[in-house]
Coordinates of C-alpha atoms and ligand atoms in Angstrom, one line a residue:
X1 CA 184.1 116.4 -39.0
X2 CA 183.3 114.1 -42.3
X3 CA 183.4 115.9 -45.6
X4 CA 179.5 115.1 -46.0
X5 CA 179.4 117.5 -43.1
X6 CA 180.9 120.6 -44.8
X7 CA 179.6 123.8 -46.8
X8 CA 179.1 123.7 -50.2
X9 CA 180.9 127.3 -50.4
X10 CA 183.6 129.0 -48.2
X11 CA 185.2 132.3 -48.3
X12 CA 188.5 131.0 -47.9
X13 CA 189.5 127.3 -48.3
X14 CA 193.5 126.5 -47.0
X15 CA 195.7 123.5 -48.5
X16 CA 198.2 122.2 -45.8
X17 CA 197.8 121.6 -42.0
X18 CA 201.1 122.3 -41.1
X19 CA 201.8 125.2 -38.9
X20 CA 201.7 127.8 -41.9
X21 CA 198.2 126.7 -42.6
X22 CA 196.9 126.2 -39.4
X23 CA 197.9 129.5 -38.3
X24 CA 196.6 131.1 -41.7
X25 CA 193.3 129.2 -40.9
X26 CA 193.6 130.7 -37.2
X27 CA 193.9 134.1 -38.5
X28 CA 191.2 134.1 -41.2
X29 CA 188.6 132.5 -38.8
X30 CA 189.4 135.2 -36.5
X31 CA 188.7 137.7 -38.9
X32 CA 185.0 136.7 -39.2
X33 CA 185.6 134.1 -42.9
X34 CA 183.9 131.1 -43.3
X35 CA 187.1 129.2 -43.7
X36 CA 187.7 125.0 -44.3
X37 CA 191.1 123.7 -43.9
X38 CA 192.2 120.6 -45.4
X39 CA 195.3 118.3 -45.0
X40 CA 196.3 115.4 -47.5
X41 CA 197.5 113.5 -44.7
X42 CA 197.4 114.0 -41.2
X43 CA 197.7 117.5 -39.5
X44 CA 201.4 118.3 -38.8
X45 CA 202.1 115.6 -41.2
X46 CA 205.2 117.6 -43.0
X47 CA 207.9 119.6 -41.9
X48 CA 205.8 121.2 -38.7
X49 CA 206.1 118.3 -36.7
X50 CA 209.6 117.2 -37.8
X51 CA 211.3 121.0 -36.9
X52 CA 214.2 121.2 -34.1
X53 CA 211.2 122.7 -32.3
X54 CA 212.9 125.8 -31.5
X55 CA 211.0 129.1 -31.1
X56 CA 214.4 131.4 -32.3
X57 CA 215.5 134.6 -33.6
X58 CA 218.2 132.3 -35.2
X59 CA 221.7 133.5 -34.3
X60 CA 223.2 131.7 -37.7
X61 CA 220.3 134.5 -39.7
X62 CA 222.1 137.3 -37.9
X63 CA 225.4 136.1 -39.1
X64 CA 224.3 136.1 -42.5
X65 CA 223.1 139.8 -42.2
X66 CA 219.1 139.0 -42.0
X67 CA 218.5 141.5 -39.2
X68 CA 215.0 142.0 -40.3
X69 CA 214.2 138.4 -40.2
X70 CA 216.1 137.9 -37.0
X71 CA 214.3 140.8 -35.5
X72 CA 210.8 139.7 -36.3
X73 CA 211.5 136.3 -35.6
X74 CA 212.7 137.6 -32.1
X75 CA 209.5 139.5 -31.7
X76 CA 207.4 136.5 -32.8
X77 CA 209.5 134.6 -29.7
X78 CA 208.2 136.8 -27.5
X79 CA 204.6 136.9 -28.2
X80 CA 204.6 133.3 -28.8
X81 CA 205.9 132.8 -25.0
X82 CA 203.4 135.3 -23.5
X83 CA 200.3 133.4 -25.7
X84 CA 201.1 129.8 -25.3
X85 CA 202.8 129.2 -21.9
X86 CA 203.3 125.5 -21.0
X87 CA 203.3 124.9 -25.1
X88 CA 206.0 127.7 -25.9
X89 CA 208.9 127.6 -23.1
X90 CA 211.8 129.5 -22.3
X91 CA 215.1 127.3 -23.1
X92 CA 218.7 127.7 -22.3
X93 CA 221.5 127.8 -24.6
X94 CA 225.1 127.3 -24.3
X95 CA 227.8 127.6 -27.0
X96 CA 231.6 126.9 -26.4
X97 CA 234.2 129.2 -27.9
X98 CA 237.2 127.7 -29.0
X99 CA 240.5 129.2 -30.3
X100 CA 241.2 126.8 -33.4
X101 CA 237.6 127.1 -35.1
X102 CA 234.2 128.5 -34.9
X103 CA 233.2 131.6 -34.0
X104 CA 235.0 133.9 -32.0
X105 CA 234.4 134.8 -28.5
X106 CA 234.3 138.8 -29.6
X107 CA 232.1 137.8 -32.7
X108 CA 229.5 135.9 -30.4
X109 CA 229.5 138.4 -28.2
X110 CA 228.7 141.2 -30.7
X111 CA 225.9 138.8 -31.9
X112 CA 224.4 138.3 -28.6
X113 CA 224.3 142.2 -27.9
X114 CA 222.5 142.7 -30.9
X115 CA 220.3 139.5 -30.5
X116 CA 219.4 140.7 -27.1
X117 CA 218.6 144.3 -28.0
X118 CA 216.2 143.0 -30.5
X119 CA 214.0 141.4 -27.8
X120 CA 214.5 144.5 -25.5
X121 CA 216.4 143.0 -22.4
X122 CA 220.0 141.3 -21.9
X123 CA 219.5 137.9 -22.5
X124 CA 222.7 136.6 -22.9
X125 CA 226.1 135.9 -20.5
X126 CA 229.5 134.3 -20.8
X127 CA 231.0 131.5 -18.7
X128 CA 234.4 131.2 -18.2
X129 CA 236.2 127.7 -19.0
X130 CA 235.9 126.2 -15.8
X131 CA 231.8 127.2 -15.5
X132 CA 231.5 125.3 -19.2
X133 CA 233.2 122.2 -18.0
X134 CA 231.3 122.3 -15.1
X135 CA 227.7 122.7 -16.9
X136 CA 228.9 120.3 -20.1
X137 CA 230.7 117.6 -18.5
X138 CA 233.1 115.8 -20.7
X139 CA 233.2 119.0 -23.2
X140 CA 236.6 119.0 -25.3
X141 CA 238.9 120.8 -23.4
X142 CA 241.3 120.8 -25.7
X143 CA 241.6 124.8 -27.4
X144 CA 238.3 125.8 -25.1
X145 CA 238.1 129.3 -24.2
X146 CA 234.9 130.1 -22.8
X147 CA 231.0 129.3 -23.7
X148 CA 228.4 132.2 -24.3
X149 CA 224.8 131.3 -22.7
X150 CA 221.6 133.0 -24.3
X151 CA 218.1 132.4 -24.1
X152 CA 215.6 131.2 -26.7
X153 CA 212.3 128.8 -26.7
X154 CA 211.0 125.5 -27.2
X155 CA 207.6 124.2 -28.6
X156 CA 205.9 121.0 -29.0
X157 CA 206.0 121.7 -33.1
X158 CA 202.8 119.3 -33.4
X159 CA 200.8 120.4 -30.8
X160 CA 201.3 124.0 -31.8
X161 CA 199.7 123.3 -35.0
X162 CA 196.6 121.0 -33.4
X163 CA 196.3 123.8 -31.2
X164 CA 196.1 126.5 -34.0
X165 CA 193.4 124.1 -36.0
X166 CA 191.0 123.3 -32.8
X167 CA 191.0 126.3 -31.5
X168 CA 190.3 127.7 -35.1
X169 CA 187.5 125.1 -35.3
X170 CA 186.2 126.6 -32.1
X171 CA 185.6 129.6 -33.2
X172 CA 183.5 128.5 -36.0
X173 CA 186.7 126.9 -38.5
X174 CA 186.4 123.5 -40.3
X175 CA 189.1 121.7 -40.7
X176 CA 189.7 117.7 -42.5
X177 CA 192.8 115.7 -42.4
X178 CA 193.2 113.0 -45.1
X179 CA 191.6 115.3 -47.6
X180 CA 194.0 116.7 -50.5
X181 CA 193.3 119.6 -53.0
X182 CA 193.8 118.1 -56.3
X183 CA 193.2 121.0 -58.8
X184 CA 191.2 124.2 -59.2
X185 CA 188.8 125.7 -61.8
X186 CA 188.5 129.0 -62.6
X187 CA 185.8 131.2 -63.9
X188 CA 185.4 133.1 -67.2
X189 CA 188.0 136.0 -66.4
X190 CA 190.6 133.5 -64.7
X191 CA 189.4 134.2 -61.0
X192 CA 189.2 131.2 -58.9
X193 CA 186.0 129.6 -58.6
X194 CA 186.1 126.2 -57.4
X195 CA 188.8 123.7 -55.5
X196 CA 188.7 120.0 -56.3
X197 CA 189.6 117.6 -53.5
X198 CA 189.6 114.0 -52.4
X199 CA 188.8 112.4 -49.2
X200 CA 191.9 110.5 -49.3
X201 CA 190.4 107.2 -47.3
X202 CA 187.3 106.9 -49.4
X203 CA 189.0 108.0 -52.1
X204 CA 185.9 110.1 -53.2
X205 CA 186.3 113.2 -55.2
X206 CA 184.2 116.4 -54.3
X207 CA 184.6 120.3 -55.3
X208 CA 183.8 123.1 -53.1
X209 CA 183.1 126.8 -54.3
X210 CA 185.5 129.8 -53.2
X211 CA 187.2 132.7 -54.0
X212 CA 190.2 132.0 -52.1
X213 CA 192.5 129.5 -51.8
X214 CA 195.8 129.6 -50.0
X215 CA 198.1 127.1 -50.7
X216 CA 200.0 126.1 -47.6
X217 CA 201.6 122.9 -49.0
X218 CA 205.3 123.9 -47.9
X219 CA 208.0 121.9 -49.9
X220 CA 204.8 120.4 -52.3
X221 CA 203.6 124.3 -52.9
X222 CA 204.9 124.3 -56.6
X223 CA 202.7 121.6 -57.6
X224 CA 199.4 123.5 -56.9
X225 CA 201.2 127.0 -58.2
X226 CA 204.0 126.6 -60.3
X227 CA 206.7 129.7 -59.3
X228 CA 205.7 132.9 -61.0
X229 CA 209.2 134.1 -60.5
X230 CA 211.8 133.0 -63.4
X231 CA 214.4 130.2 -62.4
X232 CA 213.2 130.6 -58.4
X233 CA 212.0 127.4 -57.1
X234 CA 211.4 125.5 -53.9
X235 CA 214.6 123.5 -53.3
X236 CA 213.6 120.5 -50.6
X237 CA 216.3 120.3 -48.3
X238 CA 216.1 117.8 -45.6
X239 CA 217.0 118.1 -42.2
X240 CA 217.5 115.6 -39.8
X241 CA 217.4 114.5 -36.3
X242 CA 218.6 111.3 -33.8
X243 CA 216.8 111.0 -30.7
X244 CA 218.4 109.3 -27.5
X245 CA 217.3 108.6 -23.9
X246 CA 217.9 111.3 -21.5
X247 CA 219.5 109.2 -19.2
X248 CA 222.5 109.0 -21.7
X249 CA 223.3 112.7 -21.6
X250 CA 221.2 114.5 -19.2
X251 CA 220.7 118.1 -20.2
X252 CA 219.0 121.2 -19.0
X253 CA 220.0 123.2 -22.2
X254 CA 220.6 123.1 -25.5
X255 CA 224.4 122.4 -26.4
X256 CA 225.1 124.6 -29.9
X257 CA 228.1 123.9 -31.5
X258 CA 230.2 123.6 -34.9
X259 CA 230.2 121.2 -36.8
X260 CA 234.0 120.6 -37.7
X261 CA 233.2 119.5 -41.0
X262 CA 231.6 122.1 -42.8
X263 CA 231.2 124.6 -39.6
X264 CA 227.5 124.6 -39.4
X265 CA 225.6 125.0 -36.3
X266 CA 224.1 121.6 -34.7
X267 CA 222.4 121.2 -31.5
X268 CA 222.0 118.4 -28.8
X269 CA 218.9 119.1 -26.9
X270 CA 216.7 118.3 -24.4
X271 CA 212.8 117.4 -25.3
X272 CA 210.3 115.7 -23.7
X273 CA 212.6 113.6 -21.5
X274 CA 215.2 112.8 -24.3
X275 CA 217.8 114.3 -26.0
X276 CA 217.7 114.9 -29.7
X277 CA 220.9 115.7 -32.1
X278 CA 220.5 117.3 -35.1
X279 CA 220.1 118.6 -37.7
X280 CA 221.5 118.2 -41.3
X281 CA 221.2 120.5 -44.1
X282 CA 220.9 118.2 -47.1
X283 CA 219.3 118.1 -50.9
X284 CA 215.8 115.7 -50.4
X285 CA 216.0 113.4 -53.1
X286 CA 213.7 110.7 -51.2
X287 CA 210.6 109.8 -52.8
X288 CA 207.8 113.3 -51.7
X289 CA 205.1 111.4 -51.3
X290 CA 206.4 108.8 -48.7
X291 CA 208.0 109.8 -45.3
X292 CA 211.8 111.3 -45.3
X293 CA 213.8 109.3 -43.2
X294 CA 217.2 109.6 -41.9
X295 CA 220.3 108.0 -43.8
X296 CA 223.3 106.4 -42.8
X297 CA 225.5 109.1 -44.0
X298 CA 223.5 111.7 -42.2
X299 CA 223.9 109.7 -38.7
X300 CA 227.3 109.5 -39.3
X301 CA 227.8 113.1 -40.0
X302 CA 225.7 114.1 -36.5
X303 CA 227.5 111.4 -34.5
X304 CA 230.7 113.0 -35.7
X305 CA 230.1 116.5 -34.8
X306 CA 229.2 115.1 -31.5
X307 CA 232.1 113.0 -30.8
X308 CA 234.2 116.1 -31.7
X309 CA 232.8 117.9 -28.9
X310 CA 232.2 115.6 -26.5
X311 CA 235.3 113.1 -27.1
X312 CA 234.6 111.0 -24.1
X313 CA 231.1 110.6 -24.6
X314 CA 230.2 107.2 -24.6
X315 CA 227.7 107.1 -26.9
X316 CA 227.1 105.0 -30.4
X317 CA 224.3 104.9 -32.7
X318 CA 223.2 101.9 -30.8
X319 CA 222.1 104.2 -28.2
X320 CA 219.9 105.9 -30.5
X321 CA 216.1 105.3 -29.9
X322 CA 214.6 106.5 -33.0
X323 CA 214.9 108.8 -35.7
X324 CA 213.3 111.9 -37.8
X325 CA 213.7 113.4 -40.9
X326 CA 211.9 116.8 -42.0
X327 CA 212.0 118.9 -45.5
X328 CA 212.3 122.3 -45.4
X329 CA 210.4 124.3 -48.1
X330 CA 213.2 126.7 -48.9
X331 CA 213.1 129.1 -52.0
X332 CA 216.2 128.8 -54.1
X333 CA 217.1 131.1 -56.9
X334 CA 221.3 130.0 -57.5
X335 CA 221.8 126.9 -55.7
X336 CA 223.9 127.6 -53.0
X337 CA 225.4 125.5 -50.0
X338 CA 222.3 124.4 -48.5
X339 CA 222.6 125.9 -45.5
X340 CA 223.4 129.4 -46.9
X341 CA 220.0 129.4 -48.8
X342 CA 217.2 132.2 -47.2
X343 CA 214.8 130.7 -45.1
X344 CA 212.4 133.9 -45.6
X345 CA 209.1 133.3 -47.0
X346 CA 207.3 134.2 -50.5
X347 CA 203.9 134.8 -51.1
X348 CA 202.7 134.5 -54.7
X349 CA 198.9 135.6 -55.8
X350 CA 197.2 134.9 -59.0
X351 CA 193.3 135.8 -59.1
X352 CA 192.6 134.2 -56.0
X353 CA 195.0 131.7 -55.5
X354 CA 197.6 132.5 -52.8
X355 CA 200.7 130.2 -52.2
X356 CA 202.6 131.2 -49.2
X357 CA 205.6 129.0 -48.8
X358 CA 209.2 129.2 -46.8
X359 CA 209.9 130.9 -43.4
X360 CA 210.0 129.2 -40.6
X361 CA 207.9 127.6 -37.8
X362 CA 208.6 130.9 -35.6
X363 CA 207.3 133.3 -37.9
X364 CA 204.1 131.1 -39.1
X365 CA 201.8 134.1 -38.1
X366 CA 204.1 136.6 -40.2
X367 CA 203.2 134.0 -43.1
X368 CA 199.5 133.7 -42.6
X369 CA 199.4 137.4 -42.0
X370 CA 201.0 138.1 -45.3
X371 CA 198.8 135.6 -47.0
X372 CA 195.5 136.9 -45.9
X373 CA 196.7 140.5 -46.7
X374 CA 197.4 139.3 -50.3
X375 CA 193.7 137.3 -50.5
X376 CA 191.7 140.4 -49.2
X377 CA 191.2 142.1 -52.1
X378 CA 189.2 139.0 -53.6
X379 CA 187.4 138.3 -50.2
X380 CA 183.7 138.9 -49.5
X381 CA 182.8 141.4 -46.3
X382 CA 183.3 138.9 -43.4
X383 CA 179.9 137.1 -42.5
X384 CA 180.5 135.0 -39.5
X385 CA 179.2 136.0 -36.1
X386 CA 182.4 135.2 -34.3
X387 CA 184.2 138.1 -35.7
X388 CA 186.9 139.4 -33.7
X389 CA 186.7 137.1 -31.1
X390 CA 189.3 134.9 -29.2
X391 CA 189.2 132.0 -27.2
X392 CA 188.6 132.8 -23.8
X393 CA 190.6 130.6 -21.2
X394 CA 188.4 128.9 -18.6
X395 CA 189.5 130.1 -14.9
X396 CA 191.2 126.8 -13.3
X397 CA 189.6 126.2 -10.3
X398 CA 189.9 124.3 -7.2
X399 CA 188.4 120.8 -9.0
X400 CA 191.6 121.5 -10.8
X401 CA 194.0 121.5 -7.8
X402 CA 194.2 117.7 -7.8
X403 CA 196.7 117.5 -10.5
X404 CA 200.3 119.1 -10.3
X405 CA 201.2 122.3 -11.4
X406 CA 203.4 121.2 -14.1
X407 CA 200.4 119.1 -15.5
X408 CA 198.2 121.8 -15.2
X409 CA 201.1 123.9 -17.1
X410 CA 201.4 121.1 -19.9
X411 CA 197.5 120.5 -20.6
X412 CA 196.9 124.4 -20.8
X413 CA 199.7 124.8 -23.0
X414 CA 198.8 121.8 -25.1
X415 CA 195.2 122.3 -25.3
X416 CA 194.8 125.7 -24.6
X417 CA 190.7 126.5 -23.9
X418 CA 190.5 122.7 -24.0
X419 CA 192.5 122.0 -21.3
X420 CA 190.3 122.9 -18.4
X421 CA 187.3 120.5 -19.4
X422 CA 190.1 117.4 -19.8
X423 CA 191.3 118.1 -16.4
X424 CA 187.8 118.5 -14.8
X425 CA 186.2 115.1 -16.6
X426 CA 189.5 112.7 -16.3
X427 CA 190.0 110.3 -13.5
X428 CA 193.2 111.2 -11.6
X429 CA 195.1 108.6 -12.6
X430 CA 195.0 109.2 -16.4
X431 CA 197.4 112.0 -15.4
X432 CA 200.1 109.6 -14.9
X433 CA 202.9 109.7 -17.5
X434 CA 203.6 107.1 -20.2
X435 CA 206.3 105.1 -18.7
X436 CA 209.2 107.2 -18.5
X437 CA 208.4 110.2 -20.8
X438 CA 206.3 113.5 -20.1
X439 CA 203.2 112.7 -22.0
X440 CA 200.1 111.7 -20.0
X441 CA 197.5 108.6 -20.2
X442 CA 194.8 111.9 -20.7
X443 CA 196.6 112.5 -23.6
X444 CA 195.9 109.3 -25.4
X445 CA 192.4 109.4 -24.4
X446 CA 191.6 112.8 -25.6
X447 CA 193.0 112.5 -28.5
X448 CA 191.2 109.3 -28.9
X449 CA 188.3 111.3 -28.3
X450 CA 188.4 114.3 -29.6
X451 CA 191.1 114.7 -32.6
X452 CA 190.5 112.8 -36.0
X453 CA 192.8 109.8 -35.6
X454 CA 192.8 108.1 -38.5
X455 CA 195.8 106.0 -37.6
X456 CA 197.6 104.8 -34.9
X457 CA 200.4 106.7 -36.3
X458 CA 198.5 109.7 -36.1
X459 CA 198.0 109.3 -32.5
X460 CA 201.6 107.9 -31.6
X461 CA 203.4 110.4 -33.6
X462 CA 201.7 113.7 -33.3
X463 CA 199.1 114.0 -31.0
X464 CA 201.0 112.3 -28.4
X465 CA 205.1 112.1 -29.4
X466 CA 205.9 108.8 -27.7
X467 CA 206.5 106.7 -31.0
X468 CA 209.7 109.2 -31.0
X469 CA 210.2 108.9 -27.4
X470 CA 210.1 105.2 -26.4
X471 CA 212.2 102.3 -27.6
X472 CA 210.6 100.6 -30.9
X473 CA 208.0 103.3 -31.4
X474 CA 206.2 102.0 -27.9
X475 CA 205.5 98.8 -29.1
X476 CA 205.3 97.4 -25.7
X477 CA 202.5 99.4 -24.5
X478 CA 200.8 99.1 -27.9
X479 CA 198.1 97.2 -26.3
X480 CA 197.3 99.0 -23.4
X481 CA 196.8 102.1 -25.8
X482 CA 194.3 100.2 -27.2
X483 CA 192.2 99.1 -24.3
X484 CA 191.8 103.1 -23.3
X485 CA 191.2 103.9 -26.7
X486 CA 188.7 101.7 -27.9
X487 CA 185.7 103.1 -26.2
X488 CA 186.6 106.3 -28.1
X489 CA 187.7 105.1 -31.7
X490 CA 185.4 103.3 -33.8
X491 CA 187.9 100.4 -34.6
X492 CA 186.9 96.9 -34.4
X493 CA 189.4 93.9 -33.5
X494 CA 190.6 93.6 -37.0
X495 CA 191.1 97.7 -37.5
X496 CA 193.0 97.6 -34.5
X497 CA 195.2 94.4 -35.7
X498 CA 195.8 96.2 -39.0
X499 CA 196.9 99.8 -37.7
X500 CA 199.1 97.9 -35.0
X501 CA 200.9 96.1 -37.9
X502 CA 200.8 99.3 -40.1
X503 CA 202.0 101.5 -37.5
X504 CA 204.9 99.0 -36.7
X505 CA 205.9 98.7 -40.0
X506 CA 206.1 102.2 -40.6
X507 CA 207.9 103.3 -37.5
X508 CA 210.6 100.6 -38.6
X509 CA 210.6 102.1 -42.4
X510 CA 211.1 105.6 -41.5
X511 CA 211.6 106.2 -37.7
X512 CA 213.6 103.6 -36.6
X513 CA 217.8 104.1 -35.6
X514 CA 218.9 104.1 -38.7
X515 CA 221.7 101.5 -38.0
X516 CA 219.1 99.1 -37.4
X517 CA 217.1 100.0 -40.3
X518 CA 220.1 99.1 -42.6
X519 CA 221.0 95.9 -40.6
Ligands
FAD1 C1 214.7 119.5 -39.5 C2 214.2 120.9 -39.8 C3 214.7 121.5 -38.6 C4 213.5 123.0 -38.2 N1 213.9 123.8 -37.2 C5 213.2 124.5 -37.1 C6 213.1 125.4 -35.6 O1 213.8 125.1 -34.8 N2 212.3 126.8 -35.8 C7 211.6 127.2 -36.5 O2 211.4 128.2 -36.5 N3 211.7 126.4 -38.1 C8 212.5 125.3 -37.9 N4 212.1 124.7 -39.2 C9 211.3 125.1 -40.3 C10 210.1 124.7 -40.0 O3 209.9 123.8 -39.7 C11 209.1 125.1 -41.3 O4 209.6 126.4 -42.0 C12 207.8 125.1 -41.2 O5 207.4 123.8 -40.7 C13 207.1 124.6 -42.6 O6 205.7 124.4 -42.2 P1 204.5 124.5 -43.4 O7 203.3 124.6 -42.9 O8 204.9 125.5 -44.6 O9 205.1 123.3 -44.2 P2 204.6 121.7 -43.8 O10 204.4 121.6 -42.3 O11 205.5 120.6 -44.7 O12 203.1 121.4 -44.4 C14 202.9 121.5 -45.7 C15 201.4 120.4 -45.3 O13 200.5 120.3 -47.0 C16 200.0 119.3 -46.9 N5 199.7 119.2 -48.6 C17 200.6 119.2 -49.4 N6 199.9 118.4 -50.6 C18 198.7 119.2 -50.0 C19 197.5 119.1 -51.0 N7 197.7 119.2 -52.0 N8 196.3 119.3 -50.2 C20 196.4 119.3 -49.2 N9 197.6 119.3 -48.1 C21 198.7 119.2 -48.8 C22 201.3 118.4 -46.6 O14 200.8 117.0 -46.3 C23 201.8 118.6 -45.3 O15 201.4 118.5 -43.9 C24 212.8 123.6 -39.5 C25 212.5 122.6 -40.4 C26 213.4 121.5 -40.6 C27 213.1 120.5 -41.9

């Protein structure tokens, strides 16, 4: 879809192609409105591809007394597990209990009983010291008492965003990446009338009429809509992850532990055939226009926590294959310690300009629903014929039996109603994994064919995630990727060379292991 293909007027324009914007787009299209989503960079470029990938109630929010937020998030977790099997998958957690620091066994048990109660089923259990040592070999034995285990869920965050966007498009919505909202114009009564935009590739400005702009630009929200609440502003907080190969410490569950330095929870968790260690929570003072990156200070903090919990693990920053940082759109009144700031969302409304920011990946649907409720009074009656329609899943028939069940689940989870066509149409050999990751060559080809790729980084960091999972961002297989994608991306040899160089440069600057970057 190009800017030239779009209409002159929409019922709703959504600015921001992260999970909040994508969720709002999908819900608005489903309600029958004519909707346009625009994303200044690539879909999921912002925080929504840089999270800890957990679909969770958030035990620590319970500890802060945020019962309603936790309960709503637990409910959303259960709903997402049902709605997106294969994309949102159950994940076990284990949290060791020590008697010299961190929460006690009894407080953990109370918290987890409430957590299970919220889910409507018992989802936690206790482990003895011996059992913990079996499950987590090498765990710090000193003062170890026991552990608690509980269930949450995991997602490929960028793919969740993409699924919402492409299914929204299938129902009649329109979505453009690399298109930025640059301003708004109001009518004589002060109501929103026109949204100014910029096609970022051609530097071509254009404008579209609308009665509603939903500003879902996350940490950037105050650029379009300064906070109407005195002294209450977005405080961008950076959270960082280090990524290691799975072979270094194979894990089948999340190891959740308390960092000895500041008593914050930190996680070591399996994801897509690798192991992630995160996260930090620090004021983000880097340039907001460029990609955030993990600093050496953050890397040392994370490694210090890991060494404390797994003292004999022979792991150093040299083993790290990549790193990723994201910026939380946290709303703050009086600056508290970063991890004590509220993760709740806000909706601001000003004559057709609706801003929705804050919140969590898990609760995106609540944000979408609140934004659309705030927009309702400005909206005309829906005109779109798809009103109330939902995507119907194709039945998987015997032509799909050529690929394994796990591949079927992966494809149907990531691509929803488009998955069936991928499995039926592509050669079987494309369903083999890319190196030692779980990503499939078929996913690369599908993205090149259908998923608005403008840069190699769109393909390797968000459509598939191999840029994070392979050494040097997958440099070794770039030529093979070029051969596979050439028929589907209209790039000449010069563009391929430029893209490959730009990708390597971007990866080395923002995604490489912090130690290698600084040396
Ligand atoms: C390290 C970290 C870990 C996290 N882990 C979890 C977790 O495990 N589980 C969980 O539930 N939540 C988690 N979160 C929170 C969650 O990731 C965020 O709340 C969520 O991704 C925010 O989504 P968003 O769409 O509001 O913002 P974003 O994803 O940042 O999207 C905003 C988009 O707007 C675009 N944009 C900006 N300006 C414009 C403009 N003028 N015009 C058009 N587009 C524009 C940006 O390019 C960006 O892509 C985590 C956050 C961080 C930082």
